[in-house]
Amino acid sequence: MIRITTKIPRSITLAFSGGVDSVAAANFLSRNHNLTLLFVDHRTEDSKRAQKFVQQFSAKYNLPLKCYTIAKDKPTNESKEEFWRNERYKIFHEQEQPVITCHHLDDCVETWVWSSLHGCGKIIPAKNRNVIRPFLTTRKADFSSWAKRNNLSWCEDDSNYDTRYTRNYIRHKMMVDVLHVNPGIHKTIRKKIINEQRTSSSNVYSP
């Protein structure tokens, strides 16, 4: 079940990659909201392929689409993950409408594991300026289930399986061991997310 944990304005822009999470979210949100899609081209082969799918999806479901391209080159002192994230958020923060991202509970668990390895487990906050993250207690499997039940198609980004990226290494290599040690970690982090949203805390992270 797709869960909403924070209020969503009527007119919104959805950060849309064409993956299963954003496709399910677009279908879910378009039922009760005025939705615009926003796609960011990272100038990779996977991104070019995704943009074609995104344009077809926008046309099929009659949803307005904004496309941006990361124009600058990556500085040598930044990882690709950090660079792409920073550039995306520059674009998000320039939007007049609130921007919805599809961060979900699995992302939150992986972020907590990642940040814990650096000394302090952190929770992804529900908001970052005009960016709203309403799906933080929804599992990725729930997005996949929604997409399948509604006969939606999506595109797969092969780079999501490249374990040279830290996030992917945690997702595909470490999470098996994390779940072996604590099978209930998703319930634990869900409670932390809810508590963070109820009370102000400095222990937050803006991915």
Short mmCIF file of C-alpha atoms in Angstrom, two decimals:
data_model
loop_
_atom_site.label_atom_id
_atom_site.label_comp_id
_atom_site.label_asym_id
_atom_site.label_seq_id
_atom_site.Cartn_x
_atom_site.Cartn_y
_atom_site.Cartn_z
CA MET A 1 0.00 0.00 0.00
CA ILE A 2 1.31 3.45 -0.91
CA ARG A 3 1.33 5.60 2.23
CA ILE A 4 1.41 9.40 2.49
CA THR A 5 3.02 10.85 5.60
CA THR A 6 2.85 14.57 4.87
CA LYS A 7 0.35 16.92 3.24
CA ILE A 8 0.70 17.33 -0.54
CA PRO A 9 -0.43 20.56 -2.28
CA ARG A 10 -2.94 20.28 -5.13
CA SER A 11 -0.55 21.43 -7.87
CA ILE A 12 2.83 19.69 -7.78
CA THR A 13 5.85 18.68 -9.84
CA LEU A 14 7.08 15.09 -9.60
CA ALA A 15 10.76 14.23 -9.99
CA PHE A 16 10.30 11.57 -12.65
CA SER A 17 13.04 9.15 -13.74
CA GLY A 18 10.83 6.64 -15.54
CA GLY A 19 11.66 3.93 -12.99
CA VAL A 20 9.01 1.87 -11.26
CA ASP A 21 8.88 4.15 -8.18
CA SER A 22 8.23 7.33 -10.13
CA VAL A 23 5.83 5.63 -12.56
CA ALA A 24 3.72 4.28 -9.68
CA ALA A 25 3.86 7.66 -7.91
CA ALA A 26 2.78 9.48 -11.07
CA ASN A 27 -0.23 7.21 -11.46
CA PHE A 28 -1.09 7.52 -7.77
CA LEU A 29 -0.71 11.31 -7.57
CA SER A 30 -2.38 12.15 -10.89
CA ARG A 31 -5.70 10.89 -9.54
CA ASN A 32 -6.08 13.75 -7.07
CA HIS A 33 -3.45 16.33 -8.02
CA ASN A 34 -2.50 18.60 -10.88
CA LEU A 35 0.74 16.91 -11.84
CA THR A 36 3.75 18.03 -13.88
CA LEU A 37 6.63 15.64 -14.53
CA LEU A 38 10.26 16.74 -14.24
CA PHE A 39 13.07 14.73 -15.80
CA VAL A 40 16.81 15.38 -15.40
CA ASP A 41 19.20 14.08 -18.07
CA HIS A 42 22.48 13.02 -16.43
CA ARG A 43 24.16 12.74 -19.85
CA THR A 44 24.61 8.97 -19.66
CA GLU A 45 23.39 6.31 -22.09
CA ASP A 46 20.85 5.07 -19.54
CA SER A 47 19.60 8.62 -19.06
CA LYS A 48 19.13 9.16 -22.80
CA ARG A 49 17.12 5.95 -23.02
CA ALA A 50 15.07 6.94 -19.98
CA GLN A 51 14.26 10.35 -21.46
CA LYS A 52 12.69 8.71 -24.51
CA PHE A 53 10.49 6.58 -22.24
CA VAL A 54 9.57 9.60 -20.09
CA GLN A 55 8.48 11.58 -23.14
CA GLN A 56 6.31 8.67 -24.32
CA PHE A 57 4.81 8.27 -20.83
CA SER A 58 4.02 12.00 -20.65
CA ALA A 59 2.29 11.92 -24.03
CA LYS A 60 0.35 8.71 -23.26
CA TYR A 61 -1.09 10.01 -19.99
CA ASN A 62 -1.35 13.66 -21.06
CA LEU A 63 0.92 14.92 -18.27
CA PRO A 64 3.00 18.11 -18.72
CA LEU A 65 6.73 17.42 -18.81
CA LYS A 66 9.79 19.53 -18.06
CA CYS A 67 13.18 18.19 -19.19
CA TYR A 68 16.52 19.47 -17.93
CA THR A 69 20.10 18.48 -18.70
CA ILE A 70 23.02 18.60 -16.29
CA ALA A 71 25.28 20.82 -18.36
CA LYS A 72 28.37 21.23 -16.21
CA ASP A 73 31.12 18.64 -15.83
CA LYS A 74 31.75 16.81 -12.57
CA PRO A 75 34.43 18.37 -10.34
CA THR A 76 37.29 16.03 -9.49
CA ASN A 77 36.60 16.32 -5.76
CA GLU A 78 33.03 14.98 -6.01
CA SER A 79 31.72 11.47 -6.60
CA LYS A 80 29.24 10.99 -9.42
CA GLU A 81 26.52 10.26 -6.89
CA GLU A 82 27.18 13.48 -4.98
CA PHE A 83 27.53 15.56 -8.14
CA TRP A 84 24.33 14.29 -9.75
CA ARG A 85 22.39 14.71 -6.50
CA ASN A 86 23.60 18.28 -6.02
CA GLU A 87 22.76 19.23 -9.61
CA ARG A 88 19.29 17.68 -9.40
CA TYR A 89 18.49 19.61 -6.27
CA LYS A 90 19.63 22.86 -7.83
CA ILE A 91 17.00 22.23 -10.51
CA PHE A 92 14.35 21.17 -7.97
CA HIS A 93 14.88 24.28 -5.86
CA GLU A 94 14.40 26.51 -8.90
CA GLN A 95 10.86 25.23 -9.48
CA GLU A 96 7.89 27.41 -8.60
CA GLN A 97 5.76 24.43 -7.60
CA PRO A 98 6.55 22.03 -4.74
CA VAL A 99 8.61 19.11 -6.03
CA ILE A 100 7.72 15.58 -4.94
CA THR A 101 10.43 12.92 -4.81
CA CYS A 102 9.84 9.19 -4.51
CA HIS A 103 12.16 8.45 -1.60
CA HIS A 104 10.71 5.40 0.15
CA LEU A 105 11.31 3.31 3.27
CA ASP A 106 13.99 1.15 1.65
CA ASP A 107 15.90 4.33 0.76
CA CYS A 108 15.59 5.47 4.37
CA VAL A 109 16.98 2.19 5.71
CA GLU A 110 19.91 2.27 3.28
CA THR A 111 20.63 5.90 4.17
CA TRP A 112 20.55 5.08 7.88
CA VAL A 113 22.97 2.18 7.36
CA TRP A 114 25.25 4.34 5.20
CA SER A 115 25.31 7.27 7.64
CA SER A 116 25.72 4.93 10.64
CA LEU A 117 28.93 3.64 9.09
CA HIS A 118 30.15 7.25 9.17
CA GLY A 119 29.37 7.70 12.85
CA CYS A 120 25.72 8.75 13.16
CA GLY A 121 22.57 7.16 11.74
CA LYS A 122 20.46 9.79 9.99
CA ILE A 123 16.87 9.93 8.81
CA ILE A 124 15.82 11.42 5.47
CA PRO A 125 13.57 14.41 6.33
CA ALA A 126 10.10 14.84 4.88
CA LYS A 127 11.00 18.26 3.43
CA ASN A 128 13.98 20.10 1.98
CA ARG A 129 12.87 23.66 1.16
CA ASN A 130 10.32 23.20 -1.67
CA VAL A 131 11.03 19.47 -1.99
CA ILE A 132 8.49 17.18 -0.31
CA ARG A 133 9.07 13.48 0.37
CA PRO A 134 5.64 12.03 1.23
CA PHE A 135 6.41 8.33 0.68
CA LEU A 136 9.06 7.73 3.35
CA THR A 137 7.10 4.94 5.07
CA THR A 138 6.15 3.17 1.81
CA ARG A 139 8.18 0.10 0.80
CA LYS A 140 9.65 -0.13 -2.69
CA ALA A 141 7.73 -3.38 -3.14
CA ASP A 142 4.50 -1.41 -2.68
CA PHE A 143 5.42 0.86 -5.60
CA SER A 144 6.17 -2.21 -7.73
CA SER A 145 2.89 -3.84 -6.72
CA TRP A 146 0.94 -0.67 -7.56
CA ALA A 147 2.58 -0.44 -10.99
CA LYS A 148 1.82 -4.08 -11.79
CA ARG A 149 -1.80 -3.90 -10.58
CA ASN A 150 -2.39 -0.87 -12.79
CA ASN A 151 -0.65 -2.40 -15.84
CA LEU A 152 2.00 0.33 -15.93
CA SER A 153 5.29 0.00 -17.76
CA TRP A 154 8.59 1.54 -16.67
CA CYS A 155 12.23 1.61 -17.69
CA GLU A 156 15.14 0.05 -15.81
CA ASP A 157 18.37 2.00 -15.28
CA ASP A 158 21.26 -0.47 -15.53
CA SER A 159 23.44 1.84 -13.42
CA ASN A 160 21.20 1.03 -10.43
CA TYR A 161 22.93 -2.36 -10.29
CA ASP A 162 26.48 -1.03 -10.54
CA THR A 163 27.97 -1.76 -7.12
CA ARG A 164 30.85 0.63 -7.73
CA TYR A 165 28.38 3.24 -6.46
CA THR A 166 28.16 3.21 -2.65
CA ARG A 167 24.36 3.32 -2.56
CA ASN A 168 24.14 0.28 -4.85
CA TYR A 169 26.77 -1.59 -2.87
CA ILE A 170 24.74 -1.14 0.30
CA ARG A 171 21.49 -2.07 -1.49
CA HIS A 172 22.71 -5.18 -3.31
CA LYS A 173 25.54 -6.42 -1.09
CA MET A 174 25.13 -5.24 2.50
CA MET A 175 21.36 -5.28 3.03
CA VAL A 176 21.26 -9.08 3.01
CA ASP A 177 23.54 -9.11 6.06
CA VAL A 178 21.74 -6.18 7.69
CA LEU A 179 18.43 -8.05 7.44
CA HIS A 180 20.06 -11.21 8.76
CA VAL A 181 21.15 -9.32 11.89
CA ASN A 182 17.89 -7.33 12.23
CA PRO A 183 14.95 -8.64 10.15
CA GLY A 184 12.77 -5.88 11.60
CA ILE A 185 14.93 -2.94 10.62
CA HIS A 186 12.29 -1.49 8.29
CA LYS A 187 9.81 -1.33 11.19
CA THR A 188 12.48 0.28 13.36
CA ILE A 189 13.30 2.96 10.80
CA ARG A 190 9.61 3.57 10.05
CA LYS A 191 9.08 4.41 13.72
CA LYS A 192 12.08 6.76 13.64
CA ILE A 193 10.68 8.50 10.54
CA ILE A 194 7.31 9.03 12.22
CA ASN A 195 8.99 10.32 15.38
CA GLU A 196 11.18 12.71 13.36
CA GLN A 197 8.11 14.13 11.67
CA ARG A 198 6.37 14.63 15.01
CA THR A 199 9.23 16.46 16.65
CA SER A 200 11.96 18.79 15.45
CA SER A 201 15.39 17.15 15.28
CA SER A 202 18.88 18.08 14.16
CA ASN A 203 19.60 14.46 13.28
CA VAL A 204 18.40 14.70 9.68
CA TYR A 205 19.96 14.25 6.28
CA SER A 206 19.13 15.85 2.92
CA PRO A 207 20.08 13.43 0.12
#
